[in-house]
């Protein structure tokens, strides 16, 4: 089954569909007929939402997964992933910041056991600084191979 909402000029602005497998989606189009927002639920239990800019580039997407994980990703104007944040099925959580080449530059996370850490990478993906705490609160001393200037 499907339905559409059209504007005064007969252009589709909103569309919705359900599929035999149980999936369903809704899309929103701009005045020029370009996809701008899409949302869906899938037969496997996942659900997602995406936002597309005026140039058709995927800029933000959010997802919840059947396994209990969830996340959001922000892309730059070239559709390169720049920030991603999520929760894992085991109740850990991570935030990652990438450079314009999608290399991880900073990552921070917590684990279900209570441990947490942060790493800073150089542009070649080499860990330059790392710091963490264990589940019992013990600080793992920051490490770095950088020399002070």
PDB file of N, CA and C in Angstrom, residues 98-149:
ATOM      1  N   UNK A  98      35.976  12.666  12.752  1.00  0.00           N
ATOM      2  CA  UNK A  98      36.855  12.394  11.621  1.00  0.00           C
ATOM      3  C   UNK A  98      37.293  13.683  10.950  1.00  0.00           C
ATOM      4  N   UNK A  99      38.452  13.617  10.290  1.00  0.00           N
ATOM      5  CA  UNK A  99      38.868  14.756   9.482  1.00  0.00           C
ATOM      6  C   UNK A  99      38.174  14.697   8.122  1.00  0.00           C
ATOM      7  N   UNK A 100      38.509  15.626   7.238  1.00  0.00           N
ATOM      8  CA  UNK A 100      37.826  15.702   5.938  1.00  0.00           C
ATOM      9  C   UNK A 100      38.093  14.496   5.051  1.00  0.00           C
ATOM     10  N   UNK A 101      39.106  13.687   5.394  1.00  0.00           N
ATOM     11  CA  UNK A 101      39.413  12.466   4.642  1.00  0.00           C
ATOM     12  C   UNK A 101      38.828  11.223   5.310  1.00  0.00           C
ATOM     13  N   UNK A 102      37.970  11.422   6.278  1.00  0.00           N
ATOM     14  CA  UNK A 102      37.311  10.368   7.052  1.00  0.00           C
ATOM     15  C   UNK A 102      38.283   9.538   7.882  1.00  0.00           C
ATOM     16  N   UNK A 103      39.392  10.123   8.243  1.00  0.00           N
ATOM     17  CA  UNK A 103      40.329   9.479   9.171  1.00  0.00           C
ATOM     18  C   UNK A 103      39.908   9.857  10.584  1.00  0.00           C
ATOM     19  N   UNK A 104      39.878   8.871  11.472  1.00  0.00           N
ATOM     20  CA  UNK A 104      39.506   9.138  12.853  1.00  0.00           C
ATOM     21  C   UNK A 104      40.589   9.998  13.496  1.00  0.00           C
ATOM     22  N   UNK A 105      40.192  11.141  14.030  1.00  0.00           N
ATOM     23  CA  UNK A 105      41.149  12.024  14.711  1.00  0.00           C
ATOM     24  C   UNK A 105      40.964  11.977  16.218  1.00  0.00           C
ATOM     25  N   UNK A 106      39.718  11.877  16.682  1.00  0.00           N
ATOM     26  CA  UNK A 106      39.435  11.765  18.114  1.00  0.00           C
ATOM     27  C   UNK A 106      38.330  10.729  18.285  1.00  0.00           C
ATOM     28  N   UNK A 107      38.496   9.862  19.248  1.00  0.00           N
ATOM     29  CA  UNK A 107      37.449   8.896  19.583  1.00  0.00           C
ATOM     30  C   UNK A 107      37.347   8.817  21.096  1.00  0.00           C
ATOM     31  N   UNK A 108      36.144   8.835  21.589  1.00  0.00           N
ATOM     32  CA  UNK A 108      35.905   8.732  23.023  1.00  0.00           C
ATOM     33  C   UNK A 108      34.805   7.702  23.235  1.00  0.00           C
ATOM     34  N   UNK A 109      34.973   6.899  24.266  1.00  0.00           N
ATOM     35  CA  UNK A 109      33.969   5.889  24.493  1.00  0.00           C
ATOM     36  C   UNK A 109      33.870   5.441  25.928  1.00  0.00           C
ATOM     37  N   UNK A 110      32.726   4.883  26.235  1.00  0.00           N
ATOM     38  CA  UNK A 110      32.500   4.237  27.525  1.00  0.00           C
ATOM     39  C   UNK A 110      32.077   2.806  27.238  1.00  0.00           C
ATOM     40  N   UNK A 111      32.395   1.928  28.146  1.00  0.00           N
ATOM     41  CA  UNK A 111      32.035   0.525  28.000  1.00  0.00           C
ATOM     42  C   UNK A 111      31.024   0.133  29.062  1.00  0.00           C
ATOM     43  N   UNK A 112      30.304  -0.935  28.816  1.00  0.00           N
ATOM     44  CA  UNK A 112      29.281  -1.397  29.748  1.00  0.00           C
ATOM     45  C   UNK A 112      29.855  -1.692  31.131  1.00  0.00           C
ATOM     46  N   UNK A 113      31.137  -2.053  31.192  1.00  0.00           N
ATOM     47  CA  UNK A 113      31.750  -2.385  32.483  1.00  0.00           C
ATOM     48  C   UNK A 113      32.163  -1.154  33.287  1.00  0.00           C
ATOM     49  N   UNK A 114      31.982   0.051  32.715  1.00  0.00           N
ATOM     50  CA  UNK A 114      32.326   1.277  33.421  1.00  0.00           C
ATOM     51  C   UNK A 114      33.660   1.872  33.014  1.00  0.00           C
ATOM     52  N   UNK A 115      34.431   1.198  32.207  1.00  0.00           N
ATOM     53  CA  UNK A 115      35.688   1.769  31.728  1.00  0.00           C
ATOM     54  C   UNK A 115      35.398   2.797  30.643  1.00  0.00           C
ATOM     55  N   UNK A 116      36.362   3.690  30.430  1.00  0.00           N
ATOM     56  CA  UNK A 116      36.185   4.748  29.437  1.00  0.00           C
ATOM     57  C   UNK A 116      37.544   5.178  28.914  1.00  0.00           C
ATOM     58  N   UNK A 117      37.558   5.749  27.722  1.00  0.00           N
ATOM     59  CA  UNK A 117      38.822   6.196  27.167  1.00  0.00           C
ATOM     60  C   UNK A 117      38.648   7.204  26.052  1.00  0.00           C
ATOM     61  N   UNK A 118      39.747   7.874  25.763  1.00  0.00           N
ATOM     62  CA  UNK A 118      39.813   8.844  24.676  1.00  0.00           C
ATOM     63  C   UNK A 118      41.136   8.642  23.958  1.00  0.00           C
ATOM     64  N   UNK A 119      41.102   8.697  22.641  1.00  0.00           N
ATOM     65  CA  UNK A 119      42.339   8.661  21.859  1.00  0.00           C
ATOM     66  C   UNK A 119      42.337   9.813  20.874  1.00  0.00           C
ATOM     67  N   UNK A 120      43.530  10.326  20.619  1.00  0.00           N
ATOM     68  CA  UNK A 120      43.748  11.353  19.608  1.00  0.00           C
ATOM     69  C   UNK A 120      44.718  10.767  18.593  1.00  0.00           C
ATOM     70  N   UNK A 121      44.326  10.773  17.336  1.00  0.00           N
ATOM     71  CA  UNK A 121      45.160  10.242  16.273  1.00  0.00           C
ATOM     72  C   UNK A 121      45.703  11.369  15.406  1.00  0.00           C
ATOM     73  N   UNK A 122      46.848  11.109  14.791  1.00  0.00           N
ATOM     74  CA  UNK A 122      47.339  12.069  13.803  1.00  0.00           C
ATOM     75  C   UNK A 122      46.647  11.800  12.466  1.00  0.00           C
ATOM     76  N   UNK A 123      47.020  12.560  11.443  1.00  0.00           N
ATOM     77  CA  UNK A 123      46.340  12.430  10.154  1.00  0.00           C
ATOM     78  C   UNK A 123      46.601  11.096   9.460  1.00  0.00           C
ATOM     79  N   UNK A 124      47.568  10.325   9.956  1.00  0.00           N
ATOM     80  CA  UNK A 124      47.884   9.010   9.389  1.00  0.00           C
ATOM     81  C   UNK A 124      47.277   7.865  10.200  1.00  0.00           C
ATOM     82  N   UNK A 125      46.320   8.178  11.058  1.00  0.00           N
ATOM     83  CA  UNK A 125      45.630   7.197  11.905  1.00  0.00           C
ATOM     84  C   UNK A 125      46.516   6.617  13.006  1.00  0.00           C
ATOM     85  N   UNK A 126      47.626   7.255  13.284  1.00  0.00           N
ATOM     86  CA  UNK A 126      48.497   6.775  14.360  1.00  0.00           C
ATOM     87  C   UNK A 126      48.040   7.402  15.677  1.00  0.00           C
ATOM     88  N   UNK A 127      47.849   6.559  16.690  1.00  0.00           N
ATOM     89  CA  UNK A 127      47.461   7.077  18.002  1.00  0.00           C
ATOM     90  C   UNK A 127      48.614   7.904  18.547  1.00  0.00           C
ATOM     91  N   UNK A 128      48.327   9.148  18.887  1.00  0.00           N
ATOM     92  CA  UNK A 128      49.356  10.034  19.431  1.00  0.00           C
ATOM     93  C   UNK A 128      49.182  10.250  20.924  1.00  0.00           C
ATOM     94  N   UNK A 129      47.943  10.286  21.381  1.00  0.00           N
ATOM     95  CA  UNK A 129      47.663  10.442  22.807  1.00  0.00           C
ATOM     96  C   UNK A 129      46.490   9.532  23.147  1.00  0.00           C
ATOM     97  N   UNK A 130      46.589   8.851  24.268  1.00  0.00           N
ATOM     98  CA  UNK A 130      45.484   8.009  24.736  1.00  0.00           C
ATOM     99  C   UNK A 130      45.394   8.113  26.243  1.00  0.00           C
ATOM    100  N   UNK A 131      44.197   8.151  26.748  1.00  0.00           N
ATOM    101  CA  UNK A 131      43.973   8.182  28.192  1.00  0.00           C
ATOM    102  C   UNK A 131      42.711   7.393  28.486  1.00  0.00           C
ATOM    103  N   UNK A 132      42.698   6.699  29.603  1.00  0.00           N
ATOM    104  CA  UNK A 132      41.517   5.918  29.936  1.00  0.00           C
ATOM    105  C   UNK A 132      41.434   5.662  31.429  1.00  0.00           C
ATOM    106  N   UNK A 133      40.275   5.206  31.824  1.00  0.00           N
ATOM    107  CA  UNK A 133      40.067   4.730  33.189  1.00  0.00           C
ATOM    108  C   UNK A 133      39.510   3.323  33.091  1.00  0.00           C
ATOM    109  N   UNK A 134      39.911   2.484  34.021  1.00  0.00           N
ATOM    110  CA  UNK A 134      39.392   1.116  34.040  1.00  0.00           C
ATOM    111  C   UNK A 134      38.047   1.104  34.760  1.00  0.00           C
ATOM    112  N   UNK A 135      37.402  -0.031  34.742  1.00  0.00           N
ATOM    113  CA  UNK A 135      36.095  -0.159  35.377  1.00  0.00           C
ATOM    114  C   UNK A 135      36.136   0.138  36.873  1.00  0.00           C
ATOM    115  N   UNK A 136      37.267  -0.154  37.530  1.00  0.00           N
ATOM    116  CA  UNK A 136      37.358   0.107  38.969  1.00  0.00           C
ATOM    117  C   UNK A 136      37.794   1.536  39.284  1.00  0.00           C
ATOM    118  N   UNK A 137      37.945   2.371  38.233  1.00  0.00           N
ATOM    119  CA  UNK A 137      38.312   3.764  38.437  1.00  0.00           C
ATOM    120  C   UNK A 137      39.797   4.042  38.363  1.00  0.00           C
ATOM    121  N   UNK A 138      40.602   3.017  38.178  1.00  0.00           N
ATOM    122  CA  UNK A 138      42.039   3.215  38.043  1.00  0.00           C
ATOM    123  C   UNK A 138      42.325   4.009  36.772  1.00  0.00           C
ATOM    124  N   UNK A 139      43.129   5.046  36.930  1.00  0.00           N
ATOM    125  CA  UNK A 139      43.497   5.859  35.777  1.00  0.00           C
ATOM    126  C   UNK A 139      44.639   5.182  35.045  1.00  0.00           C
ATOM    127  N   UNK A 140      44.458   5.003  33.757  1.00  0.00           N
ATOM    128  CA  UNK A 140      45.549   4.535  32.916  1.00  0.00           C
ATOM    129  C   UNK A 140      46.225   5.804  32.423  1.00  0.00           C
ATOM    130  N   UNK A 141      47.466   5.979  32.813  1.00  0.00           N
ATOM    131  CA  UNK A 141      48.154   7.226  32.529  1.00  0.00           C
ATOM    132  C   UNK A 141      48.101   7.562  31.034  1.00  0.00           C
ATOM    133  N   UNK A 142      47.905   8.818  30.756  1.00  0.00           N
ATOM    134  CA  UNK A 142      47.919   9.219  29.352  1.00  0.00           C
ATOM    135  C   UNK A 142      49.253   8.830  28.713  1.00  0.00           C
ATOM    136  N   UNK A 143      49.181   8.393  27.497  1.00  0.00           N
ATOM    137  CA  UNK A 143      50.391   8.051  26.765  1.00  0.00           C
ATOM    138  C   UNK A 143      50.512   8.976  25.575  1.00  0.00           C
ATOM    139  N   UNK A 144      51.729   9.273  25.220  1.00  0.00           N
ATOM    140  CA  UNK A 144      51.974  10.123  24.074  1.00  0.00           C
ATOM    141  C   UNK A 144      53.387   9.915  23.583  1.00  0.00           C
ATOM    142  N   UNK A 145      53.552   9.950  22.286  1.00  0.00           N
ATOM    143  CA  UNK A 145      54.909   9.921  21.758  1.00  0.00           C
ATOM    144  C   UNK A 145      55.303  11.298  21.241  1.00  0.00           C
ATOM    145  N   UNK A 146      54.506  12.314  21.584  1.00  0.00           N
ATOM    146  CA  UNK A 146      54.813  13.677  21.174  1.00  0.00           C
ATOM    147  C   UNK A 146      55.883  14.249  22.107  1.00  0.00           C
ATOM    148  N   UNK A 147      56.736  15.056  21.548  1.00  0.00           N
ATOM    149  CA  UNK A 147      57.746  15.742  22.339  1.00  0.00           C
ATOM    150  C   UNK A 147      57.293  17.190  22.525  1.00  0.00           C
ATOM    151  N   UNK A 148      57.375  17.710  23.763  1.00  0.00           N
ATOM    152  CA  UNK A 148      56.958  19.091  23.968  1.00  0.00           C
ATOM    153  C   UNK A 148      57.814  20.053  23.158  1.00  0.00           C
ATOM    154  N   UNK A 149      57.217  21.115  22.729  1.00  0.00           N
ATOM    155  CA  UNK A 149      57.961  22.138  21.955  1.00  0.00           C
ATOM    156  C   UNK A 149      58.409  23.223  22.872  1.00  0.00           C
TER     157      UNK A 149
END
